[in-house]
Coordinates of C-alpha atoms in Angstrom, one line a residue:
X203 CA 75.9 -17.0 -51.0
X204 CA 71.9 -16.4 -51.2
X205 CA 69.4 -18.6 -48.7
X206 CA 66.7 -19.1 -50.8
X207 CA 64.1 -20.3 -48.5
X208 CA 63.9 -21.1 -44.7
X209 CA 61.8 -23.6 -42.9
X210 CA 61.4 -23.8 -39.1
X211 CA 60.5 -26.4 -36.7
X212 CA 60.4 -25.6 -33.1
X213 CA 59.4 -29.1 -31.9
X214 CA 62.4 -30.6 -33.1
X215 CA 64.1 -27.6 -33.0
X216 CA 65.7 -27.4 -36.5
X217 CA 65.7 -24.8 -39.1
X218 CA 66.3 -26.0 -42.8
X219 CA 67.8 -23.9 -44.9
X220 CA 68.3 -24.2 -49.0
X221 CA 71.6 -22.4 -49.9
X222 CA 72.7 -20.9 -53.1
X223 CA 76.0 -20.8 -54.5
X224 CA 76.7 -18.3 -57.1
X225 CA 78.6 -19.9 -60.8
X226 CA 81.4 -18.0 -60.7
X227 CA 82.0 -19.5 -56.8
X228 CA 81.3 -22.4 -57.5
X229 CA 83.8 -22.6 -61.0
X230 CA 86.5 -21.2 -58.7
X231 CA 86.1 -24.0 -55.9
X232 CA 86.0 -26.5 -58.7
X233 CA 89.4 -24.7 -59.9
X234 CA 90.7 -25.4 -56.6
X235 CA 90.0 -28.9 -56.6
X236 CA 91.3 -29.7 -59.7
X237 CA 94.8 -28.0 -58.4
X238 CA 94.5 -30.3 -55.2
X239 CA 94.0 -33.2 -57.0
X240 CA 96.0 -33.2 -60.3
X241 CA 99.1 -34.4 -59.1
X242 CA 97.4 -37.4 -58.5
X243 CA 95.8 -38.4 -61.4
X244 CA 97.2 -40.3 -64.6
X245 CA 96.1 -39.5 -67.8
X246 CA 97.8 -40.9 -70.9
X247 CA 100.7 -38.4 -72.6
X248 CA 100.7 -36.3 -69.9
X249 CA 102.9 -36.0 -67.2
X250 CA 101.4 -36.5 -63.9
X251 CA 100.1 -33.2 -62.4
X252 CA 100.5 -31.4 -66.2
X253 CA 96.9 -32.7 -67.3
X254 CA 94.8 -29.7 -68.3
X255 CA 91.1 -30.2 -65.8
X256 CA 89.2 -30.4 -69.7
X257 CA 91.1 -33.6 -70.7
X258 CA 90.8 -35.0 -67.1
X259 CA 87.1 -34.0 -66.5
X260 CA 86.6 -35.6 -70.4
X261 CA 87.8 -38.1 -69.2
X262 CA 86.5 -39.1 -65.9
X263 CA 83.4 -37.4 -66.4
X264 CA 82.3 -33.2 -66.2
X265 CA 81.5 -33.8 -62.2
X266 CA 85.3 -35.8 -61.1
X267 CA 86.3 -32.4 -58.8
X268 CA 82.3 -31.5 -57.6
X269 CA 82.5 -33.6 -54.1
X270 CA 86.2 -31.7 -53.4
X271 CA 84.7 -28.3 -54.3
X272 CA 81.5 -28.9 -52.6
X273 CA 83.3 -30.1 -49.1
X274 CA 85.5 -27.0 -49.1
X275 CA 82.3 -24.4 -50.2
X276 CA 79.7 -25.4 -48.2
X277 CA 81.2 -24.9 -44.6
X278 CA 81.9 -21.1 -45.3
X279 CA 78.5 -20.7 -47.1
X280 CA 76.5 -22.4 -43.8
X281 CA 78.6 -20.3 -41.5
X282 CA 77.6 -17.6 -43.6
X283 CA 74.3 -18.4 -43.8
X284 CA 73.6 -18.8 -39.6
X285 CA 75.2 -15.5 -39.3
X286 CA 72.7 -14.0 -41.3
X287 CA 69.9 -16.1 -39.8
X288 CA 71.0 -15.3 -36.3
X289 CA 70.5 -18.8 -35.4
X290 CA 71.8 -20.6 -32.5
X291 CA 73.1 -23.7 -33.5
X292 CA 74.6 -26.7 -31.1
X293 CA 75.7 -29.4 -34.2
X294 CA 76.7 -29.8 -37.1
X295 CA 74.7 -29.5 -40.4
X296 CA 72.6 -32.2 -42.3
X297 CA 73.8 -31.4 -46.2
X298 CA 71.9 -32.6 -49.1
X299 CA 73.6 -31.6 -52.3
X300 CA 70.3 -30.8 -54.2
X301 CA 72.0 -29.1 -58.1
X302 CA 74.8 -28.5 -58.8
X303 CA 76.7 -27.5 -62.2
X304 CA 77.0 -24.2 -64.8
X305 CA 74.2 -22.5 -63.0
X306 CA 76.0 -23.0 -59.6
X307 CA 75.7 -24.9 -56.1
X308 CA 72.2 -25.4 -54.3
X309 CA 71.9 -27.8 -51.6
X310 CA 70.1 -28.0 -48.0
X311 CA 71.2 -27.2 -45.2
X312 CA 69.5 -28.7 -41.6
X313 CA 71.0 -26.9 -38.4
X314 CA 69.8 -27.8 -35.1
X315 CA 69.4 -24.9 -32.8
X316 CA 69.1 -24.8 -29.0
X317 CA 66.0 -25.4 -27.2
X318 CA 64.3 -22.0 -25.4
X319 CA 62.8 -22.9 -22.6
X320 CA 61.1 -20.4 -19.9
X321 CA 61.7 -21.2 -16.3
X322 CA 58.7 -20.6 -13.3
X323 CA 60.9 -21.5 -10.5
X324 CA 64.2 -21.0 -10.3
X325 CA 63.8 -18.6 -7.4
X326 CA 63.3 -20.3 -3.8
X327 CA 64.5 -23.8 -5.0
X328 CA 64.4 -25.9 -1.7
X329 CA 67.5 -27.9 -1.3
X330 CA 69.3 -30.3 1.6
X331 CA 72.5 -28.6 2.8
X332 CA 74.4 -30.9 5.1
X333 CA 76.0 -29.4 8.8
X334 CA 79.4 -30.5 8.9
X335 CA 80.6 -32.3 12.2
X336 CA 84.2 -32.2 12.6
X337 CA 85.9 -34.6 15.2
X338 CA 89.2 -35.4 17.0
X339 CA 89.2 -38.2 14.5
X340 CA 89.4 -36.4 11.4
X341 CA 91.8 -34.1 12.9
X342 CA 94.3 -37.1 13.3
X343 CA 93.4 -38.4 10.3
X344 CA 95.1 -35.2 8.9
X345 CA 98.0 -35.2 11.5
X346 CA 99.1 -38.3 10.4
X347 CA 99.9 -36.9 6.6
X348 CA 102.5 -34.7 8.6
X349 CA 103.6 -37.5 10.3
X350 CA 103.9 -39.8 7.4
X351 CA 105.8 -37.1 5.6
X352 CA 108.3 -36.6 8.7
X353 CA 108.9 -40.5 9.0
X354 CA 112.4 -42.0 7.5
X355 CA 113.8 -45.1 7.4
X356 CA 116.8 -46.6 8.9
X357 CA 118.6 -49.9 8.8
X358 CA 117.9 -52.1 11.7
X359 CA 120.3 -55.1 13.0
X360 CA 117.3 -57.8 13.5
X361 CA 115.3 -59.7 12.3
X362 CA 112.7 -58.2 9.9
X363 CA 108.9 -57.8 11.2
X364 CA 105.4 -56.8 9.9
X365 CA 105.9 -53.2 8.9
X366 CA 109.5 -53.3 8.1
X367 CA 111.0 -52.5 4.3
X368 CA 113.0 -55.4 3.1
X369 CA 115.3 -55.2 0.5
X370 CA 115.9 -58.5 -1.3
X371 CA 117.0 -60.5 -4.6
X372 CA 114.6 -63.0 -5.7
X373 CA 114.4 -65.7 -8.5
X374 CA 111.7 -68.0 -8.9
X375 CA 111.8 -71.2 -10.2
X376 CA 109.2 -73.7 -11.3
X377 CA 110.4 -77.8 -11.3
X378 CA 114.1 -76.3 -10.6
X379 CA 113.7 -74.1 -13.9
X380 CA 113.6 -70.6 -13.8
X381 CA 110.5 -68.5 -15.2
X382 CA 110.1 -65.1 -17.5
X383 CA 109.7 -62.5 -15.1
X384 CA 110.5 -64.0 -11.7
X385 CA 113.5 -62.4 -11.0
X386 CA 114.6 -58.9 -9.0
X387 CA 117.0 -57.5 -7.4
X388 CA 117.8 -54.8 -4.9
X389 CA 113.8 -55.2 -4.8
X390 CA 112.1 -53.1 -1.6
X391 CA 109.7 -54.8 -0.3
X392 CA 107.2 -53.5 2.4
X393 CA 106.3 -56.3 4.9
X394 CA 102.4 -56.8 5.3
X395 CA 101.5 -54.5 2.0
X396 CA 99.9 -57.8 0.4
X397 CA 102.3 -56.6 -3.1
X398 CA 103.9 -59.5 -3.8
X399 CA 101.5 -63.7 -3.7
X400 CA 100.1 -64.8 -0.6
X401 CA 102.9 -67.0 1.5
X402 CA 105.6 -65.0 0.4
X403 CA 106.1 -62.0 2.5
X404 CA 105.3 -63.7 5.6
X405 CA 107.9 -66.0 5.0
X406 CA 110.2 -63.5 4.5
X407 CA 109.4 -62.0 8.2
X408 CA 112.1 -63.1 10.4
X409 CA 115.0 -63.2 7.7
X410 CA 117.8 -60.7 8.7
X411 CA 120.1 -59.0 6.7
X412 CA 122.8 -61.4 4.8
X413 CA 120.4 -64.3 5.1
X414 CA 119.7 -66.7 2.3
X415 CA 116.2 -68.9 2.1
X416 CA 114.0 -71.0 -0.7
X417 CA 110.2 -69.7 -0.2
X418 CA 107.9 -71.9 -1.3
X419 CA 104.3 -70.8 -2.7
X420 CA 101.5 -71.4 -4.9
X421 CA 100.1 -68.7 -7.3
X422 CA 96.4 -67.9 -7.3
X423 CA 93.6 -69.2 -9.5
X424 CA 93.3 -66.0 -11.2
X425 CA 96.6 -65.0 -11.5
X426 CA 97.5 -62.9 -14.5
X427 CA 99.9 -64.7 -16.2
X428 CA 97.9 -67.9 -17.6
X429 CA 101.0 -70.3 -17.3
X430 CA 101.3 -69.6 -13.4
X431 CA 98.0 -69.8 -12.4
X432 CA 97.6 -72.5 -9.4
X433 CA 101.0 -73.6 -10.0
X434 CA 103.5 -74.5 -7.3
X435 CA 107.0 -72.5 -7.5
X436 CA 110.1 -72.0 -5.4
X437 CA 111.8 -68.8 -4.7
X438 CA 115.2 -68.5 -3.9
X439 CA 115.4 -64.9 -1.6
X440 CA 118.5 -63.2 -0.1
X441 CA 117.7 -60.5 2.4
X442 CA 120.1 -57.4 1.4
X443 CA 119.0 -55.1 4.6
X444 CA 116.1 -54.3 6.6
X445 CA 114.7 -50.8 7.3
X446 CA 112.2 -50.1 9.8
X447 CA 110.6 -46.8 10.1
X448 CA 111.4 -44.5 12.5
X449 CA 108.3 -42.1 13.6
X450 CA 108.6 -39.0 15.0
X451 CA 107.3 -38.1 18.4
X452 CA 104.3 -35.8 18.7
X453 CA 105.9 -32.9 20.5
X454 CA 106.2 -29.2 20.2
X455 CA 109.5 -29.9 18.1
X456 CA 107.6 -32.0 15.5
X457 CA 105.3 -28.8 15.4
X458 CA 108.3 -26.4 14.5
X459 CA 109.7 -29.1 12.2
X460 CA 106.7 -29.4 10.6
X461 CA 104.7 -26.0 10.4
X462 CA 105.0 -22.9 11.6
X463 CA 104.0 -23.1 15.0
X464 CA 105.9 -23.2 18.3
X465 CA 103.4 -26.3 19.9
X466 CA 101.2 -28.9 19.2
X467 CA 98.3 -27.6 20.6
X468 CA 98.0 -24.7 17.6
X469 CA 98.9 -27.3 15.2
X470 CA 95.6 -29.3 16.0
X471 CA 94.0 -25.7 16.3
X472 CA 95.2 -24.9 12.7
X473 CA 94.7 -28.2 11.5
X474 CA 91.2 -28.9 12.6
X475 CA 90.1 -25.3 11.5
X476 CA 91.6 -26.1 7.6
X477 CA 89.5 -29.6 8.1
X478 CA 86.6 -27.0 9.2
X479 CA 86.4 -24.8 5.9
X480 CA 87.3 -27.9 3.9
X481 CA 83.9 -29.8 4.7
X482 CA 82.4 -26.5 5.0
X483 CA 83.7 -25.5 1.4
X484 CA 82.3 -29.5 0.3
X485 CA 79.0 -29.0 1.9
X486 CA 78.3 -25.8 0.0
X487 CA 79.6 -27.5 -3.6
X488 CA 77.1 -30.5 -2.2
X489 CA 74.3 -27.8 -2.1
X490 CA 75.2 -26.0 -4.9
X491 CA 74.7 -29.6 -7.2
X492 CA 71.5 -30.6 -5.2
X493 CA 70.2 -27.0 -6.3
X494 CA 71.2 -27.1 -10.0
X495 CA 70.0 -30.4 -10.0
X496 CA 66.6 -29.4 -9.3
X497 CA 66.8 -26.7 -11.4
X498 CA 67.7 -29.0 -14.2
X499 CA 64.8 -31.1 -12.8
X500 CA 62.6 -28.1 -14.5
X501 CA 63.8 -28.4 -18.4
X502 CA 61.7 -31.1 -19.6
X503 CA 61.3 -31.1 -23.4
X504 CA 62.5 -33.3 -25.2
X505 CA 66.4 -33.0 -26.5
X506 CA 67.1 -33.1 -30.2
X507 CA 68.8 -35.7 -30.7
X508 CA 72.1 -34.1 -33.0
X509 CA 72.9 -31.8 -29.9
X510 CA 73.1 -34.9 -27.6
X511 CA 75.1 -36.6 -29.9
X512 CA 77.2 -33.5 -30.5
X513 CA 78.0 -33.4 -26.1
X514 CA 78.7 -37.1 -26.3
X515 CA 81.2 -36.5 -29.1
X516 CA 82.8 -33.7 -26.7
X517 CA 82.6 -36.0 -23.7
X518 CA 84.2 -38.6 -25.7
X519 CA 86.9 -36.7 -26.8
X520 CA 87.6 -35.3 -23.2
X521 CA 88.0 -38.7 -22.4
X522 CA 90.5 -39.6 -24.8
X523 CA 92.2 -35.9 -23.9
X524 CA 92.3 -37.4 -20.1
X525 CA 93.6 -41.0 -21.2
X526 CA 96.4 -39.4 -23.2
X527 CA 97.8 -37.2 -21.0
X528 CA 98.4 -40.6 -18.9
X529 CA 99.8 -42.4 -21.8
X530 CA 96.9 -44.1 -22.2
X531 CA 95.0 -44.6 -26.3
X532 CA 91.3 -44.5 -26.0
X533 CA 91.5 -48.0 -27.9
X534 CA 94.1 -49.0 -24.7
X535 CA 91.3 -48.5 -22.5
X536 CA 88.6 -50.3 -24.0
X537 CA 90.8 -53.3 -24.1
X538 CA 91.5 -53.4 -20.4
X539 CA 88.1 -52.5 -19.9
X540 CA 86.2 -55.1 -22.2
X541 CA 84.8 -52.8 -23.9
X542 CA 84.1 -50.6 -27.0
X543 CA 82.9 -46.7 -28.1
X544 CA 79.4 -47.3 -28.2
X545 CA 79.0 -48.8 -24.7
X546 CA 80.6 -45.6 -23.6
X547 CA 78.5 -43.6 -25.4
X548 CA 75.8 -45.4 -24.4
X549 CA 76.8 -44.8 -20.5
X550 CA 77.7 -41.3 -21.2
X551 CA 74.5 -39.9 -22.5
X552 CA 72.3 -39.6 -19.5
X553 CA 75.2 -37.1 -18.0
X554 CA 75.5 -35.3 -21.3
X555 CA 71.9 -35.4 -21.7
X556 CA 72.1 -33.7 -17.6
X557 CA 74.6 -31.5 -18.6
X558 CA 72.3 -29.8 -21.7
X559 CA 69.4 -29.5 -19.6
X560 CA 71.7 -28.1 -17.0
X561 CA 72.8 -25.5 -19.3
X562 CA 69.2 -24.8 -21.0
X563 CA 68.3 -24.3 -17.2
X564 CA 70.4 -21.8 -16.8
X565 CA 70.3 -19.6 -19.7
X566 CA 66.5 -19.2 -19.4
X567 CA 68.0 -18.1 -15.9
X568 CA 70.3 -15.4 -17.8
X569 CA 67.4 -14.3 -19.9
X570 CA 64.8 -14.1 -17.4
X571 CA 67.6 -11.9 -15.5
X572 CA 68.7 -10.1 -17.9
X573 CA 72.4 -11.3 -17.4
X574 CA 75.1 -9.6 -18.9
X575 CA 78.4 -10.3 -19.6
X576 CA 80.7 -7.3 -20.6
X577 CA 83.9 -7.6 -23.1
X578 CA 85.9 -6.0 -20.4
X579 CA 85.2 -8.9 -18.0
X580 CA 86.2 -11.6 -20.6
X581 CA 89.3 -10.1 -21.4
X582 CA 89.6 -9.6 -17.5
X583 CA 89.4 -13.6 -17.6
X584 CA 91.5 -14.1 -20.5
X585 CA 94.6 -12.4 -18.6
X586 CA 94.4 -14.7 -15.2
X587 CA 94.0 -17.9 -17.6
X588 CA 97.4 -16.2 -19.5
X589 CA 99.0 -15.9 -16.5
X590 CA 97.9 -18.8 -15.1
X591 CA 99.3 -21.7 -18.2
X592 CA 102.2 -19.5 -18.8
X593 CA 100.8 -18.2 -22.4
X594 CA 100.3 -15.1 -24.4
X595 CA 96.4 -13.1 -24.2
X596 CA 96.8 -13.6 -28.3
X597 CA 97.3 -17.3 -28.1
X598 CA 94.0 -17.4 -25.3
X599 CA 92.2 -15.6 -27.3
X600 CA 92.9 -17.5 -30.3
X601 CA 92.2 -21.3 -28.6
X602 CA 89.1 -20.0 -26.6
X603 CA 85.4 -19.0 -28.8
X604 CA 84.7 -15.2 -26.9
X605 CA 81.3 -15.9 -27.0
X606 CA 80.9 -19.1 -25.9
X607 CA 83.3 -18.2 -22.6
X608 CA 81.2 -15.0 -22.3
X609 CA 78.1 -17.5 -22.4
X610 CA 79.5 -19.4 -19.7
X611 CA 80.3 -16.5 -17.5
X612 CA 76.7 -15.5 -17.9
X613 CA 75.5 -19.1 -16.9
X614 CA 77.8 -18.9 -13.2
X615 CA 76.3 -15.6 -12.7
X616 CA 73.4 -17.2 -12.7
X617 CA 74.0 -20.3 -10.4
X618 CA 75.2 -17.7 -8.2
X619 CA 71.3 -16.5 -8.4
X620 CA 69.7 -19.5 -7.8
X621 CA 71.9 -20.4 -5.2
X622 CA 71.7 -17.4 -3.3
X623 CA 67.8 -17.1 -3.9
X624 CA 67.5 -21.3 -2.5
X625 CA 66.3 -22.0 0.8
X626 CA 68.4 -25.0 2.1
X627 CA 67.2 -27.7 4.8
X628 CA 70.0 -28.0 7.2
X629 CA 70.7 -31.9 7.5
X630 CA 73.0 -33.7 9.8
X631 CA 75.6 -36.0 7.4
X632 CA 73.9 -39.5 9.0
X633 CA 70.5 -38.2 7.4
X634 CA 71.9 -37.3 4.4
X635 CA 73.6 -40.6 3.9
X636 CA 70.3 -42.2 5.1
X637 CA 68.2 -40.3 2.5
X638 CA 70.9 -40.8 0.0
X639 CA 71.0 -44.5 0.5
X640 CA 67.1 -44.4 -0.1
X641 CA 66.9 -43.0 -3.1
X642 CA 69.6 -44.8 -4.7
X643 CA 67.3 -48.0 -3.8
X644 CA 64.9 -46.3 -5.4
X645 CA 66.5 -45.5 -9.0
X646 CA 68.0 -48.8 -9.1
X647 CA 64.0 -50.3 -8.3
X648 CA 62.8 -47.9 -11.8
X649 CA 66.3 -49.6 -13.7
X650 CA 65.7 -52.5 -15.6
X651 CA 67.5 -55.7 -15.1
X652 CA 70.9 -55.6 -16.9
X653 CA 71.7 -58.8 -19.1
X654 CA 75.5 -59.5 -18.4
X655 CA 77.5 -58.1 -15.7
X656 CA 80.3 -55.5 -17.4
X657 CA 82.8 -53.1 -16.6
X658 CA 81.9 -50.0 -16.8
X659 CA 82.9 -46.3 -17.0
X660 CA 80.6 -43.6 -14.7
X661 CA 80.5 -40.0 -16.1
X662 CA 81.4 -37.6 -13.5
X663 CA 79.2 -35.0 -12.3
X664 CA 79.8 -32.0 -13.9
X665 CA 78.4 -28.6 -12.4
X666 CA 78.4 -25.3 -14.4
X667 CA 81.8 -24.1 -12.4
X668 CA 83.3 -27.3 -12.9
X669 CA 82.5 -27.9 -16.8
X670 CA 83.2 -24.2 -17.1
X671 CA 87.0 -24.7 -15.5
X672 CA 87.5 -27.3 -16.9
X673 CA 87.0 -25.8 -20.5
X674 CA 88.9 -22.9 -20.3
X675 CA 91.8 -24.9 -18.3
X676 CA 91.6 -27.3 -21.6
X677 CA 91.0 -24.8 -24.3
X678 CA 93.6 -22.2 -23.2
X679 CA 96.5 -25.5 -22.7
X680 CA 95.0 -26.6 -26.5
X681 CA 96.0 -25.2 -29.9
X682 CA 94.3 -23.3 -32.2
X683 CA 92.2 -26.7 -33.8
X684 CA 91.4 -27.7 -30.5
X685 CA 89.1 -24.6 -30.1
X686 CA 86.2 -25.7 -32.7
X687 CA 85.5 -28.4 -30.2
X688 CA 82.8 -26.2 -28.5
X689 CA 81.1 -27.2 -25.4
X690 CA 77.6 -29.0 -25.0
X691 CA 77.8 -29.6 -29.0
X692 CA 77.8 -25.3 -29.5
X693 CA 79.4 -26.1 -33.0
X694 CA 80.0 -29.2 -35.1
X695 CA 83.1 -31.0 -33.7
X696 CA 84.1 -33.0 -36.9
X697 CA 83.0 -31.8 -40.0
X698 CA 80.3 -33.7 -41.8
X699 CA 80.7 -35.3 -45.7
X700 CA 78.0 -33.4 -47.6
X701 CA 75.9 -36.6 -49.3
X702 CA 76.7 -37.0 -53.1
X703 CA 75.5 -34.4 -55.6
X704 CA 71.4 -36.1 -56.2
X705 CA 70.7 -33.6 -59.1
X706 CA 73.5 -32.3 -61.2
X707 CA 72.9 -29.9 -64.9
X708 CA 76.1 -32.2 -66.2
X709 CA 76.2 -36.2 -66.1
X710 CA 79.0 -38.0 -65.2
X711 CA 79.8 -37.0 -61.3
X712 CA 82.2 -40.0 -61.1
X713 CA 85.2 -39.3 -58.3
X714 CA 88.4 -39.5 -60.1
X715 CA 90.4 -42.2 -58.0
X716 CA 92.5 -40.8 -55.5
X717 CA 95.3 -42.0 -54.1
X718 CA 98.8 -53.1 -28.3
X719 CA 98.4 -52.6 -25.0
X720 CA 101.4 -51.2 -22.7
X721 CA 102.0 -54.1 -20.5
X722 CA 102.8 -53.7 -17.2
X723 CA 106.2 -55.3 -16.0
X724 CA 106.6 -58.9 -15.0
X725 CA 106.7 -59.4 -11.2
X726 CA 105.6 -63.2 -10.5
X727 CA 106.3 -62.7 -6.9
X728 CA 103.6 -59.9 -7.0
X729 CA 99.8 -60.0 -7.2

């Protein structure tokens, strides 16, 4: 591999690069092709896969296997190439095949690199940091998860009220005909949840257990199933027991039962101090975004355009990651959500676009600092994620890029900078809701008026910390083809089809030819 010439241009932050690939490199890749390929291809009194490449490339022309050799040579020869360029690149290569035949491969190579950016500052950022209040209210709120988990049920000889569980079979019936899907049985229903149509449940308030009754109701307007909206039906219910729930007294025994203290008074003490650090804990992460925020505030160049749409390919893909791990497709949730993949890309690009100034922020942070990053702390890291997903070091190391973690490392040592170096205006949360409100009105005044209302996905705020977990939680669960998918578009996430050969030494560069919705279960009776 030779680069025969290099142009830069730092206002759109690309560096172009014409690559040479030697004959004899060239002659073995189009060796390789033909092997791939020529069990494929038919020529007359051969046996398929026995054609020797000089009948098959007199036949379909001297340039059949130069797009195969060319797609498996150039990736090698650009990594090759930014190695010995030291550049920086955050996408994947532009390719134009520029000659290719006896004399070799030369084509050109377009690589974005990251934007440099130098920070006045990042020291002394000023920053709204809210002052927790902490009230009885919130202290019950808490107590009452202990006392929801310490509740049980028990059958009850009455009549069933507002609160109670009923257990039931039901069949519904429409004209004295039974429909698809309106039938249960041993079916607990909570009294008052709202889970089953209007009517229904508060008819069966009153029934006790053993009874027998016909319910009569109307489905709603917008029902889901199309041949029950607004239609009358009759259900015939029999009421198999009724549980009510029985809560436990707030004593000093419910303390022992529940914790490990003796009374109730150190359970609230202990409760309402773990409320304390918790909105302590979410006032700090609230400062810690406003201040990276503003710092991001700072980068305001212009993004190139590849390495946005390389962090919306990432954010995409985490997406689908997210969806799938739920047993969700990607193609699922556009369906429910009337949509398609360029709306979302569309919605995610302002936060990937934050995210990349975010991070440009931050390393001109590291540079200015001089921040450091040692191999002994990485592989320091690369043992607690090990221990942590129950996996070898080797097969860490192997799903994780060591520079790219040791280049996020370097960016949280520098939030810690900033953060420590902010000054912060102690708010009460009432004025920071009020301010909050304000400004909202005031981004949704600069937004222009949408066309059609539509459902929409929101990207999540991401800070450093949390993109940075989240990557080595992902990458270190992944295998080993997972870890090209490098953060804020570091590296090319799919790998792009170099355009066809434009200026070949042979003619005849012909290609030799080549060879619903899970749906959720039917309950009529419920909304």
């Amino acid at each position: 591999m030779n680069v025969k010439s290099k142009v830069e241009n730092k206002e759109q932050y690309s560096v172009e690069l014409v690559i040479e690939i030697a004959p004899e490199a060239f002659e073995a890749g189009l060796d390789r092709a033909y092997k791939k390929n020529r069990g494929s291809i038919s020529v007359p009194g051969f046996r398929k896969g026995k054609a020797p490449r000089k009948i098959i490339e007199g036949m379909y022309g001297s340039g059949v296997f130069y797009q195969d050799a060319i797609e498996e040579l150039y990736p090698a020869a650009c990594e090759e190439a930014v190695e010995a360029e030291k550049l920086d690149i955050v996408a994947a290569p532009s390719i134009e095949i520029m000659e290719a035949g006896k004399e070799g491969l030369t084509f050109k190579a377009v690589f974005t690199i990251r934007p440099e950016v130098t920070l006045e500052n990042y020291k002394g950022i000023e920053a709204d940091k809210i002052l927790p209040t902490i009230d009885d209210e919130m202290v019950e709120k808490e107590l009452k998860t202990f006392v929801d988990r310490a509740t049980r049920q028990e059958a009850v000889e009455r009549p069933a009220q507002s609160g109670d569980t009923a257990i039931i079979d039901f069949e519904g019936f429409q004209n004295g005909i039974p429909f698809n899907g309106g039938k249960g049985e041993n079916f607990d229903l909570v009294l008052g949840s709202g889970s089953f149509i209007p009517g229904f449940e508060e008819q069966v308030i009153g029934m006790s257990a053993g009874q027998e009754k016909e319910i009569s109701v109307n489905f709603p307007e917008d029902y889901h199933a199309e041949e029950l909206k607004g239609k009358p039906a009759v259900f015939k219910v029999k009421v198999l027991e009724v549980k009510a729930k029985i809560v436990p007294e707030l004593d000093d025994e419910f303390a022992k039962d529940v914790s490990e203290f003796n009374t109730m008074k150190e359970l609230r003490e202990d409760i309402r101090a773990r409320v304390s650090d918790r909105a302590i804990a979410q006032c700090e992460a609230q400062f810690k975004q406003s201040v990276l925020d503003k710092l991001a505030e700072q980068v305001t160049i212009d993004l190139p355009a590849p390495m946005v749409e390389a962090q919306v390919d990432q954010m995409v893909d985490d997406y689908r990651h997210r969806l799938e791990s739920q047993g969700i497709s990607l193609e699922m949730y556009f369906s429910y959500m009337k949509m398609n993949e360029q709306m979302m890309r569309m919605e995610l690009r302002p936060g990937a676009e934050k995210q990349l100034r975010t991070h440009i922020a931050l390393d001109a942070v590291v540079k200015a600092e001089k921040i450091e990053v040692s191999d002994e702390a990485v592989a320091e890291e690369f043992k607690k994620i090990a221990e942590n997903v129950k996996v070898s070091v080797e097969e860490v190391e192997a799903a994780i890029s060591k520079e790219n973690f040791k280049r996020d490392m370097a960016r949280d040592k520098a939030m810690e900078l900033v953060t420590k170096e902010a000054k912060a205006h102690m708010i009460s949360e009432e004025e920071f809701l009020a301010k909050t409100a304000v400004e909202e009105v005031k981004k949704d005044e600069k937004k222009p008026a949408k066309k059609a209302a539509t459902k929409t996905t929101t990207a999540k705020k991401t800070t450093a910390k949390e993109a940075t977990t989240e990557k080595k939680t992902k990458t270190a669960a992944s295998k080993k083809a997972d870890s090209d998918n490098k953060e804020d578009g570091e590296a090319p996430a799919k790998k792009p089809r170099a355009k066809k050969t434009t200026a070949t030494k042979e003619e005849g560069a012909e290609k030799a030819p080549k060879k619903a919705a899970p749906r959720k279960k039917a309950e009529p009776a419920g909304e």
